[in-house]
mmCIF file of C-alpha atoms in Angstrom:
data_model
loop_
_atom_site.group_PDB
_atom_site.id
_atom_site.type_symbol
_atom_site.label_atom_id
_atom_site.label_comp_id
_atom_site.label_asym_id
_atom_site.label_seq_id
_atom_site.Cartn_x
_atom_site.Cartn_y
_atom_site.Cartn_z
ATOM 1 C CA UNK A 30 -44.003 37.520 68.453
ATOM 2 C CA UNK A 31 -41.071 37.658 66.062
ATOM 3 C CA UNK A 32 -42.569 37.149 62.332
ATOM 4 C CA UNK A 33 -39.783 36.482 59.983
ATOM 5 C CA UNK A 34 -39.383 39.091 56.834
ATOM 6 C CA UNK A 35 -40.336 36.923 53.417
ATOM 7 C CA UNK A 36 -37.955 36.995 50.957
ATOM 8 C CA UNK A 37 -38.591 38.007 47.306
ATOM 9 C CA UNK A 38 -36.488 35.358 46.003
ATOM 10 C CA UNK A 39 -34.885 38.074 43.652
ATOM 11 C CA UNK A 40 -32.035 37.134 40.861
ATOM 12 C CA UNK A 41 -28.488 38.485 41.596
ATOM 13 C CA UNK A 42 -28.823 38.981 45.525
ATOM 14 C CA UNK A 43 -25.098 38.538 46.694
ATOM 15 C CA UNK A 44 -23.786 35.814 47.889
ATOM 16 C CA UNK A 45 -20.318 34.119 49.429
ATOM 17 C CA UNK A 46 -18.145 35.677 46.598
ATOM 18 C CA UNK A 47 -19.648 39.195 46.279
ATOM 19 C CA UNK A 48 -18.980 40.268 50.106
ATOM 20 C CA UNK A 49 -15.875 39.852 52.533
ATOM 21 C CA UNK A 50 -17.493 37.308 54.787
ATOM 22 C CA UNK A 51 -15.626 36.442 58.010
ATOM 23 C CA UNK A 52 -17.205 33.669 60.160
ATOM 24 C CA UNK A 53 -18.618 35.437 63.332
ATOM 25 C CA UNK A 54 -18.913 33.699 67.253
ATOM 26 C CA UNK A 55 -22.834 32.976 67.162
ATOM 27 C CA UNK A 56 -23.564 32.714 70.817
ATOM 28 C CA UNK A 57 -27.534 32.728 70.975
ATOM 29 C CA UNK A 58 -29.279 33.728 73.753
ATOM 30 C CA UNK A 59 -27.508 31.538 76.007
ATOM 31 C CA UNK A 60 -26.508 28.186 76.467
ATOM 32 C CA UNK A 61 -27.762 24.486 78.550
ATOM 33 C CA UNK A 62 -24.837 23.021 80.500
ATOM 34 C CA UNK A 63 -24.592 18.891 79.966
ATOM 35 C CA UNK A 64 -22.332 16.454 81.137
ATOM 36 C CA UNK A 65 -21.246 14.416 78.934
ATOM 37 C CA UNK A 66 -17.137 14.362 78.897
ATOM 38 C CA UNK A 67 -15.640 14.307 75.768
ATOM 39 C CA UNK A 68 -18.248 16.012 73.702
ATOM 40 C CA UNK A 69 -17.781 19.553 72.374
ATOM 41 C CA UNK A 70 -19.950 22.331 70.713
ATOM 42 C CA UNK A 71 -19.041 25.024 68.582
ATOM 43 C CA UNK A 72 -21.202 27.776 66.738
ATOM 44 C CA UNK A 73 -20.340 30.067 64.267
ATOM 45 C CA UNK A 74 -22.235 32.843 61.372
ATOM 46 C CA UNK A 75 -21.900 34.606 58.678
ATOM 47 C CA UNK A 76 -24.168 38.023 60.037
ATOM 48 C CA UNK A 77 -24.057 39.211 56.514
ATOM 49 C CA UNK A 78 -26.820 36.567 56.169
ATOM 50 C CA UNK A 79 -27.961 35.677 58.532
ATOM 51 C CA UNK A 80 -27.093 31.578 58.739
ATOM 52 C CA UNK A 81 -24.716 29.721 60.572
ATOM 53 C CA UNK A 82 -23.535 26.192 61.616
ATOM 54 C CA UNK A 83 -23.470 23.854 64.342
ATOM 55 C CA UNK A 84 -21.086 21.445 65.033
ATOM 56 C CA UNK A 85 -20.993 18.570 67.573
ATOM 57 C CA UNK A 86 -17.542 17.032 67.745
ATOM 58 C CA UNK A 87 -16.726 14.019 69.799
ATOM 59 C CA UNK A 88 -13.065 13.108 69.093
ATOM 60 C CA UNK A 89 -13.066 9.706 70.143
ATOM 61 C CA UNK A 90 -15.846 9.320 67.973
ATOM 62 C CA UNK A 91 -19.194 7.435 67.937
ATOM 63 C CA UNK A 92 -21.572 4.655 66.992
ATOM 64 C CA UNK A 93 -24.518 6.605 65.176
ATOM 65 C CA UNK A 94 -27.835 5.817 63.752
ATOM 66 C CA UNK A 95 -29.414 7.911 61.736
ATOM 67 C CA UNK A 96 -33.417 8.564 61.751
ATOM 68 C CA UNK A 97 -34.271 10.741 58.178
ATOM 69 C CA UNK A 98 -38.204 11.754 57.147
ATOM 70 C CA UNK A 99 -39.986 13.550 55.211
ATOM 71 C CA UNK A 100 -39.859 14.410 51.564
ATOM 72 C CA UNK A 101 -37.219 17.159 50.795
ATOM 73 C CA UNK A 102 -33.988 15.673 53.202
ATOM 74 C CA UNK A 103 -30.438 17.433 52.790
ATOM 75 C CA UNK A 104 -28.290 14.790 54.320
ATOM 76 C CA UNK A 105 -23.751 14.106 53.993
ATOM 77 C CA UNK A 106 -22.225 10.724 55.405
ATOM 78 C CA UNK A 107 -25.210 9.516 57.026
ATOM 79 C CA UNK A 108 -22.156 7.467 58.517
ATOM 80 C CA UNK A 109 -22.527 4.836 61.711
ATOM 81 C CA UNK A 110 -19.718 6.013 63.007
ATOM 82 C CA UNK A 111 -19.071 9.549 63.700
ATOM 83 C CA UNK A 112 -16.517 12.307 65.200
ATOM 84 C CA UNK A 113 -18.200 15.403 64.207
ATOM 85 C CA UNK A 114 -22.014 15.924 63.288
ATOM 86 C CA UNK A 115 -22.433 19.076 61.525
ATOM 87 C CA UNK A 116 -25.731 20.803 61.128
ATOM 88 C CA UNK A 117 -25.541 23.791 58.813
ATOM 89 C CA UNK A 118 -27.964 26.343 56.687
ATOM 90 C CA UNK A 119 -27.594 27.321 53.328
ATOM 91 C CA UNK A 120 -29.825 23.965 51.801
ATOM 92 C CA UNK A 121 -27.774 22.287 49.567
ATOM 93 C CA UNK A 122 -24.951 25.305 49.550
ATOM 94 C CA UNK A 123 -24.458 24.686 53.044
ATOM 95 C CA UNK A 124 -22.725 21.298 52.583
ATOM 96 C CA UNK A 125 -19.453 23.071 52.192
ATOM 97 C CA UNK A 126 -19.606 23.344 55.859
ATOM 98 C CA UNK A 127 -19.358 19.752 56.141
ATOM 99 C CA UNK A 128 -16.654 19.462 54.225
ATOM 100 C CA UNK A 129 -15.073 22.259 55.919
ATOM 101 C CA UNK A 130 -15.050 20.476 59.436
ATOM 102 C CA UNK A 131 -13.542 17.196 57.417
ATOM 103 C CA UNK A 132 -10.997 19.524 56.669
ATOM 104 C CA UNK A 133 -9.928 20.596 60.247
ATOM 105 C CA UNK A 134 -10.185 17.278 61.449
ATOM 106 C CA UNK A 135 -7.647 16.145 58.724
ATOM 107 C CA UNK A 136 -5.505 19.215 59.530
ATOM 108 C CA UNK A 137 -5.343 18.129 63.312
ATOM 109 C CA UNK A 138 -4.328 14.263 62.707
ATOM 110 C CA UNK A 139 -1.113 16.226 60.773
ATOM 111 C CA UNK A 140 -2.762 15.383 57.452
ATOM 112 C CA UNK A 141 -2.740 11.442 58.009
ATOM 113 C CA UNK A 142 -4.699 9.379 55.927
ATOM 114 C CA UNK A 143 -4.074 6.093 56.573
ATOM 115 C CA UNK A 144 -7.461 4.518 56.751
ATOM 116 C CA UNK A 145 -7.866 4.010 60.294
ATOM 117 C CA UNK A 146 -7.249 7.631 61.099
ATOM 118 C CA UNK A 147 -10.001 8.886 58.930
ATOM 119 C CA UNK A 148 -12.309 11.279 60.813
ATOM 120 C CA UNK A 149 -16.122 10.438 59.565
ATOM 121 C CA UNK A 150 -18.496 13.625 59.474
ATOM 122 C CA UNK A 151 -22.150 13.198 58.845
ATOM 123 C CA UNK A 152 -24.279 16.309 58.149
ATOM 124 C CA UNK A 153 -27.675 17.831 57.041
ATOM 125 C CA UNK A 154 -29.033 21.003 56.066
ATOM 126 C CA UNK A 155 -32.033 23.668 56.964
ATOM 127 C CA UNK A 156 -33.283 25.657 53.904
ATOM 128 C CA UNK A 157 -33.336 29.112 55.589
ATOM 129 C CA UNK A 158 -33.210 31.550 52.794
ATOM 130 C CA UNK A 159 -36.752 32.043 52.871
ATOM 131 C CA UNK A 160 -36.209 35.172 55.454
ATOM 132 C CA UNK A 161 -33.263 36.954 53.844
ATOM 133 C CA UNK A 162 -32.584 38.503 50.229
ATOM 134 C CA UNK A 163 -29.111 36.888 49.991
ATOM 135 C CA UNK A 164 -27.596 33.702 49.267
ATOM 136 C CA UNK A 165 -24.845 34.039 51.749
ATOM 137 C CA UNK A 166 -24.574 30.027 53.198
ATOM 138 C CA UNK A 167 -22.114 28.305 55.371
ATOM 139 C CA UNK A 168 -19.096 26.927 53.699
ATOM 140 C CA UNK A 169 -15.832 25.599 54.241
ATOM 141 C CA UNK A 170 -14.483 28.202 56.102
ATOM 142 C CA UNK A 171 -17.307 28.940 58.557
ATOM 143 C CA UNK A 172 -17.491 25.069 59.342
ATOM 144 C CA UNK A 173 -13.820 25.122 60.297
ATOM 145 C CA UNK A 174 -14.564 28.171 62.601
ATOM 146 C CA UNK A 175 -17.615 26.293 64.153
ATOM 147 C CA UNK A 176 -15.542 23.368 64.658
ATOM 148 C CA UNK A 177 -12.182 25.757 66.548
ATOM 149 C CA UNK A 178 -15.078 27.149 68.121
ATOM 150 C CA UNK A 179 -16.090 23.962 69.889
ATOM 151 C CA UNK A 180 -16.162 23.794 74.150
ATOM 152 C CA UNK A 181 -17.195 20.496 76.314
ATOM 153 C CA UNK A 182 -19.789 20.650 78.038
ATOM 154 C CA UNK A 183 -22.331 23.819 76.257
ATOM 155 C CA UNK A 184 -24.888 23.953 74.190
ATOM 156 C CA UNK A 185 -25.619 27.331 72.890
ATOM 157 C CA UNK A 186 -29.329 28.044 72.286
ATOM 158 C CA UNK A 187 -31.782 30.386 70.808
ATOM 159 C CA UNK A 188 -30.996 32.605 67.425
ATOM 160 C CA UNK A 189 -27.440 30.735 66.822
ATOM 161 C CA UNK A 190 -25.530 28.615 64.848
ATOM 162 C CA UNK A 191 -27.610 26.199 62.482
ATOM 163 C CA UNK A 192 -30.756 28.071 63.806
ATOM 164 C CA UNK A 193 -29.787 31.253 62.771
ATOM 165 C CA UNK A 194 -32.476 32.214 60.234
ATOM 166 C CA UNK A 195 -34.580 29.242 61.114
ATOM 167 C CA UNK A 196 -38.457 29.707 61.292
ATOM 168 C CA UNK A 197 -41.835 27.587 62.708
ATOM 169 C CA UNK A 198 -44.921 27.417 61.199
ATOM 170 C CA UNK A 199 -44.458 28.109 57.536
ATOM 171 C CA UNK A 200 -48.210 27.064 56.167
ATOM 172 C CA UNK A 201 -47.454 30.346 54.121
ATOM 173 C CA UNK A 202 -44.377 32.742 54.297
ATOM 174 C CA UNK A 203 -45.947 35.922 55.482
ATOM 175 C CA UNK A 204 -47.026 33.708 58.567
ATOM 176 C CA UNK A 205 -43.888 32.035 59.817
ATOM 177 C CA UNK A 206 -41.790 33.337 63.032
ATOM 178 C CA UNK A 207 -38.746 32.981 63.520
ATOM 179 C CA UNK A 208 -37.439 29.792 65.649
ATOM 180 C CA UNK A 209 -33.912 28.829 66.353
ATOM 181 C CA UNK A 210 -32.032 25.985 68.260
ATOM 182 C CA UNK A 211 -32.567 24.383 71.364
ATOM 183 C CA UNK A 212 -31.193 21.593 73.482
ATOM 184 C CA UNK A 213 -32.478 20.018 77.009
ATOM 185 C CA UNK A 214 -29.990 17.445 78.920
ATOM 186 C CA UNK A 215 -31.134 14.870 81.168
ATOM 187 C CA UNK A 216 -29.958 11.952 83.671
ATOM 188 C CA UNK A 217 -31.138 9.141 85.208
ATOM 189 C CA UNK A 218 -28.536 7.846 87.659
ATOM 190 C CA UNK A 219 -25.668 7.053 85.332
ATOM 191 C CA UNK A 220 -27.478 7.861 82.297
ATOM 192 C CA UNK A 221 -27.519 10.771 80.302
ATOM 193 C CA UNK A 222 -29.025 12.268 77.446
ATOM 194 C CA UNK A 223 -28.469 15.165 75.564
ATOM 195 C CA UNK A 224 -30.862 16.406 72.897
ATOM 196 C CA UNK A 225 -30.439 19.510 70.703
ATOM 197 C CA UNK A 226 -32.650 20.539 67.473
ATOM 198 C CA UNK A 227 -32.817 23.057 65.097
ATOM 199 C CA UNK A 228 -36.355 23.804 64.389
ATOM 200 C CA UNK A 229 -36.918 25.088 60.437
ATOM 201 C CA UNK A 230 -40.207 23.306 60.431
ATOM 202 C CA UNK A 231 -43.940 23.891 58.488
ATOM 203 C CA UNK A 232 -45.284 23.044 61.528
ATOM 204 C CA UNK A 233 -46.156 25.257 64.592
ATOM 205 C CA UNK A 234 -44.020 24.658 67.852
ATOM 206 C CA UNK A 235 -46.738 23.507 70.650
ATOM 207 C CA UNK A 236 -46.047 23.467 74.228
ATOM 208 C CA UNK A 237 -47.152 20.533 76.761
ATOM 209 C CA UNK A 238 -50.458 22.780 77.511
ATOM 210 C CA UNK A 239 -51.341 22.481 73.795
ATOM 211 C CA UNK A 240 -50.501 26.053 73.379
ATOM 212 C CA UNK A 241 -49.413 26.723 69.419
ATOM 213 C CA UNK A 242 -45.620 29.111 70.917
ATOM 214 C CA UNK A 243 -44.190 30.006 67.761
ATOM 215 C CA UNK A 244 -45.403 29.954 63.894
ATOM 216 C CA UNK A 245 -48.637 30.350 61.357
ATOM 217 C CA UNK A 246 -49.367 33.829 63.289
ATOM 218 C CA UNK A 247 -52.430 35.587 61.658
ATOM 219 C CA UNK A 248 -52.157 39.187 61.866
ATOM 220 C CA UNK A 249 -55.604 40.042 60.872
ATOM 221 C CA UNK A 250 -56.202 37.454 63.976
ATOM 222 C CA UNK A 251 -53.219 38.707 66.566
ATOM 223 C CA UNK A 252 -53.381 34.958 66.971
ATOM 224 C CA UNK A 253 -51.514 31.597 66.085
ATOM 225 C CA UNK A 254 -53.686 28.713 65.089
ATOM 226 C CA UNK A 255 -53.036 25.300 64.160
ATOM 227 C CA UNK A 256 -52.224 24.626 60.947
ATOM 228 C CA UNK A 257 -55.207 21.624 60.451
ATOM 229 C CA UNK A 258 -57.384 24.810 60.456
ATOM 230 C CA UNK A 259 -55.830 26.459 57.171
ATOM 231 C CA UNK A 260 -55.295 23.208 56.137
ATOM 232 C CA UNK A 261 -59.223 22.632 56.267
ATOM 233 C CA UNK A 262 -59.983 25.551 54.005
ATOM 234 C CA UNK A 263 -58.272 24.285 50.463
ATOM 235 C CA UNK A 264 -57.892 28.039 49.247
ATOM 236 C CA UNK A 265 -55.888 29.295 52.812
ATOM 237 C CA UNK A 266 -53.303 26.477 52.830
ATOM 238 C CA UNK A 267 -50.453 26.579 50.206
ATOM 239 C CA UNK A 268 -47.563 24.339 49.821
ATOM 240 C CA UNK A 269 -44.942 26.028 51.383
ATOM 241 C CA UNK A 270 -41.179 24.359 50.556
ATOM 242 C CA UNK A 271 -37.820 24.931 51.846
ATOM 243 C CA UNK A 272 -38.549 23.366 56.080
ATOM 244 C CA UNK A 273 -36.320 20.671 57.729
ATOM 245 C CA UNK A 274 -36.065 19.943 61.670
ATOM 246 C CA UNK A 275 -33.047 18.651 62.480
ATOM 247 C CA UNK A 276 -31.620 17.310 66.232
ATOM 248 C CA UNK A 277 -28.612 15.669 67.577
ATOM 249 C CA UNK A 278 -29.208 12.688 70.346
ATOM 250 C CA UNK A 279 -25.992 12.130 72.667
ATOM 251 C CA UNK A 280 -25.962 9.510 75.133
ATOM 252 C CA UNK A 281 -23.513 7.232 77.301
ATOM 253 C CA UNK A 282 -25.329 4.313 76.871
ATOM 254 C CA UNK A 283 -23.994 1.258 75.508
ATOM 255 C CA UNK A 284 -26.637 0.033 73.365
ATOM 256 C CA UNK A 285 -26.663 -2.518 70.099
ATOM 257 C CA UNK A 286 -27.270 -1.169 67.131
ATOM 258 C CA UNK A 287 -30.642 -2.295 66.351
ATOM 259 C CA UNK A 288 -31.158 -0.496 70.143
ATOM 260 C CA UNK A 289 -29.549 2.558 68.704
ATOM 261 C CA UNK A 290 -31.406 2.396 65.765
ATOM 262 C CA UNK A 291 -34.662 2.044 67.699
ATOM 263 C CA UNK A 292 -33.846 4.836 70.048
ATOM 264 C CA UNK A 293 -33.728 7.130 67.113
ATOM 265 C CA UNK A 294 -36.763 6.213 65.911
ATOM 266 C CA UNK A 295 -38.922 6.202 69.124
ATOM 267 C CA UNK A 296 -37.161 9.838 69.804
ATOM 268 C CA UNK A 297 -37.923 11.324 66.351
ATOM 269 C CA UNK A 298 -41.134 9.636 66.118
ATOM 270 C CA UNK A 299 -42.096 11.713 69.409
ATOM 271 C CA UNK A 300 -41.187 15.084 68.284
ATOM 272 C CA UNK A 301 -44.523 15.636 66.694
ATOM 273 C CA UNK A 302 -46.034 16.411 69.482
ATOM 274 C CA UNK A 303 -44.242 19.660 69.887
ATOM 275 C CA UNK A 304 -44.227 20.188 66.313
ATOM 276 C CA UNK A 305 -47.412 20.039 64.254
ATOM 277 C CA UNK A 306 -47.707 18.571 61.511
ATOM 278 C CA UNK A 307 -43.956 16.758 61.549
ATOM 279 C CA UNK A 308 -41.985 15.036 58.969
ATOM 280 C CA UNK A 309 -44.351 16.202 55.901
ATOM 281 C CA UNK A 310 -43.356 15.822 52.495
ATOM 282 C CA UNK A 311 -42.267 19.850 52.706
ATOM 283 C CA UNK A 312 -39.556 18.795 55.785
ATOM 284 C CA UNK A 313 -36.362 17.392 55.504
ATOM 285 C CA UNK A 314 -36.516 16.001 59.594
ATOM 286 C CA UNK A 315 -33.040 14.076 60.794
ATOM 287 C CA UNK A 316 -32.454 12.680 63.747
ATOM 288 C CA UNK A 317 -28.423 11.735 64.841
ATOM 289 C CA UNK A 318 -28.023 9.449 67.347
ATOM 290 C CA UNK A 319 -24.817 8.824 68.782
ATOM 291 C CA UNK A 320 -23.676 6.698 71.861
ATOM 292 C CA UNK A 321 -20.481 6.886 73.745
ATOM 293 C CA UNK A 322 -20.831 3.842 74.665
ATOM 294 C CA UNK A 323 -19.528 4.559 78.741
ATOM 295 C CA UNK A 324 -22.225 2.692 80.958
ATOM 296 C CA UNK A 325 -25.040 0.130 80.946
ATOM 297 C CA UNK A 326 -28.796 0.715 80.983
ATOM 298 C CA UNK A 327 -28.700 -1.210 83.924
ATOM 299 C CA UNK A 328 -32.519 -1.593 84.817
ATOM 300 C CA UNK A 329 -33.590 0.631 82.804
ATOM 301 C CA UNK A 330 -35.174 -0.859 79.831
ATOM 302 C CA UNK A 331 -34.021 0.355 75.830
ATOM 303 C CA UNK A 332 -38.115 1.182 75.481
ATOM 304 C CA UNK A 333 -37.694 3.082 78.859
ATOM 305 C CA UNK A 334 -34.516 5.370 77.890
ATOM 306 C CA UNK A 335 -36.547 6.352 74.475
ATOM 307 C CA UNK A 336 -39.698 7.771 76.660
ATOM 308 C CA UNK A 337 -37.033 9.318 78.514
ATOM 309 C CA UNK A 338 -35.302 10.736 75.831
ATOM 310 C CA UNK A 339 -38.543 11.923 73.721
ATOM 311 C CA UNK A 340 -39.277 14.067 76.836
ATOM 312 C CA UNK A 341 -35.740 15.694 76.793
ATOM 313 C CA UNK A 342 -36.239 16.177 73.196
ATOM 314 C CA UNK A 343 -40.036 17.971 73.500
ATOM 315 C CA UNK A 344 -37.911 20.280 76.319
ATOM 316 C CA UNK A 345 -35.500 20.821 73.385
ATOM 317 C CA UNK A 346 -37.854 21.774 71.249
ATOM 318 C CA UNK A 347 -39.641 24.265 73.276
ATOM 319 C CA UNK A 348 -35.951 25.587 74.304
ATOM 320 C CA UNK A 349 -35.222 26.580 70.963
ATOM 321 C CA UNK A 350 -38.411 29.454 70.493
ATOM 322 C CA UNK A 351 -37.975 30.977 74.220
#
């Protein structure tokens, strides 16, 4: 049990311009292996924050659809067409990540600009300055450092990247633990799936058992209970702002865009169940889904690969509080 410190939300904390930040690797705890050629990772942080970004670069680019819910969503581009997805902290601060990694990318085509040699970057944010007394957030810099950072082939998990400060079950502050990022990787014969989330969420993480893992911990308890409990007793249930899930689908599919679409709504739709309650009017949930568009479904049906996927995606969930 890791509660995460509550921030007093102070005046004149420092931020970007009051330290000598220098973007940081931001390994995590580890990382899940996938195979999917031709898509790379890349972390990186800011300790002085904590908070990071995440950055999922496929140069060839992809087809995307884009799944956003709940009421408080921080989202750039939004694009159907993507080579880089980046997922940053900092709320609405952290968009200068995005535009960071739109800056790299135009560095490496040698600063070309004619219009079919645009790279398009989509990108959302996690409010995580509830557990810190800064307002240090990613910016340009440390979203060109994510993006250099960037292998094939890993996923780094756990305290990292976009996940750095991020925290489950925030029915009130003093209750919420901290979370992170996950990802879970699947295949069924030539189909593959790679999901990865960063969980920020008011609701608890649950595990396939029912089991509440991470978030509204009760210390006068030594126990995490659902949040429909506090939510039943009016006086024990504030409205706690600032939450936001956020998760990257990859696949080889080739799919048609209403397919696509679909597939990011059937996957995002099933995340509740390992986060409780999902997509409230205090989270800022978005889904990515991109395709590289490499092999057929074959007999596997479009309905099929989305229960497949929303399993992958539950395993991604729970992968980003062990």
């Amino acid at each position: 049990m890791t509660l995460a410190p509550v921030s007093a939300f102070a005046a004149g904390v420092p931020g970007n311009s009051d330290l000598p930040l220098t973007p940081q690797p931001s390994p995590g705890r580890g990382s899940v292996a996938f195979d999917l050629p031709g898509v790379f990772v890349g972390t990186a942080e800011y300790g002085e924050g904590p908070t990071g970004c995440t950055v999922v670069h496929v140069p060839a680019g992809a087809r995307t659809a884009v799944d956003a819910r709940g009421g408080a969503v921080g989202l750039s581009g939004g694009y159907d067409y993507n080579h880089a997805i980046c997922l940053t902290g900092g709320s609405v601060y952290g968009m200068s990540a995005v535009a960071g990694v739109s800056e790299e990318l135009l560095a490496r085509r040698s600063n070309q600009t004619k219009w079919d040699e645009l790279q398009l970057v989509s990108g959302a944010v996690i409010y995580d300055f509830s557990p810190r007394d800064n307002a240090v957030h990613p910016d340009g810099p440390l979203g060109r450092a994510a993006l250099r950072a960037a292998v094939e082939g890993e996923f780094p998990v756990g305290r990292c990247g976009a996940g750095r400060s991020a925290s489950a079950g925030k029915v009130d502050f003093a209750r919420a633990e901290f979370a992170g990022q996950g990802a879970a990787f699947g295949t069924f014969g030539a189909v593959k799936v790679l999901v990865a989330t960063v969980v920020n969420s008011v609701g608890v993480v649950v595990g396939r058992d029912g089991t509440i893992l991470r978030g509204n911990y009760h210390a006068d308890e030594d126990a995490r209970r659902h949040p429909s409990v506090d939510y039943a007793i009016a006086s024990d249930a504030p409205a706690v702002m600032g939450n936001t899930t956020l998760t990257v689908l990859v696949t080889n599919v080739r799919l048609h865009d209403v397919e696509l679409t679909q597939l990011s709504r059937q996957v995002h739709g099933s995340m509740h169940r390992g986060i409780q309650p999902f997509h409230t009017q205090n989270d800022g949930d978005v889904l990515f889904a991109l395709t590289t568009d490499e092999v057929d479904l074959g007999g596997l049906k479009p309905a099929g690969l989305g229960a497949l996927a929303s399993e992958i995606a539950w395993d991604a969930i729970l992968s980003s509080v062990e």
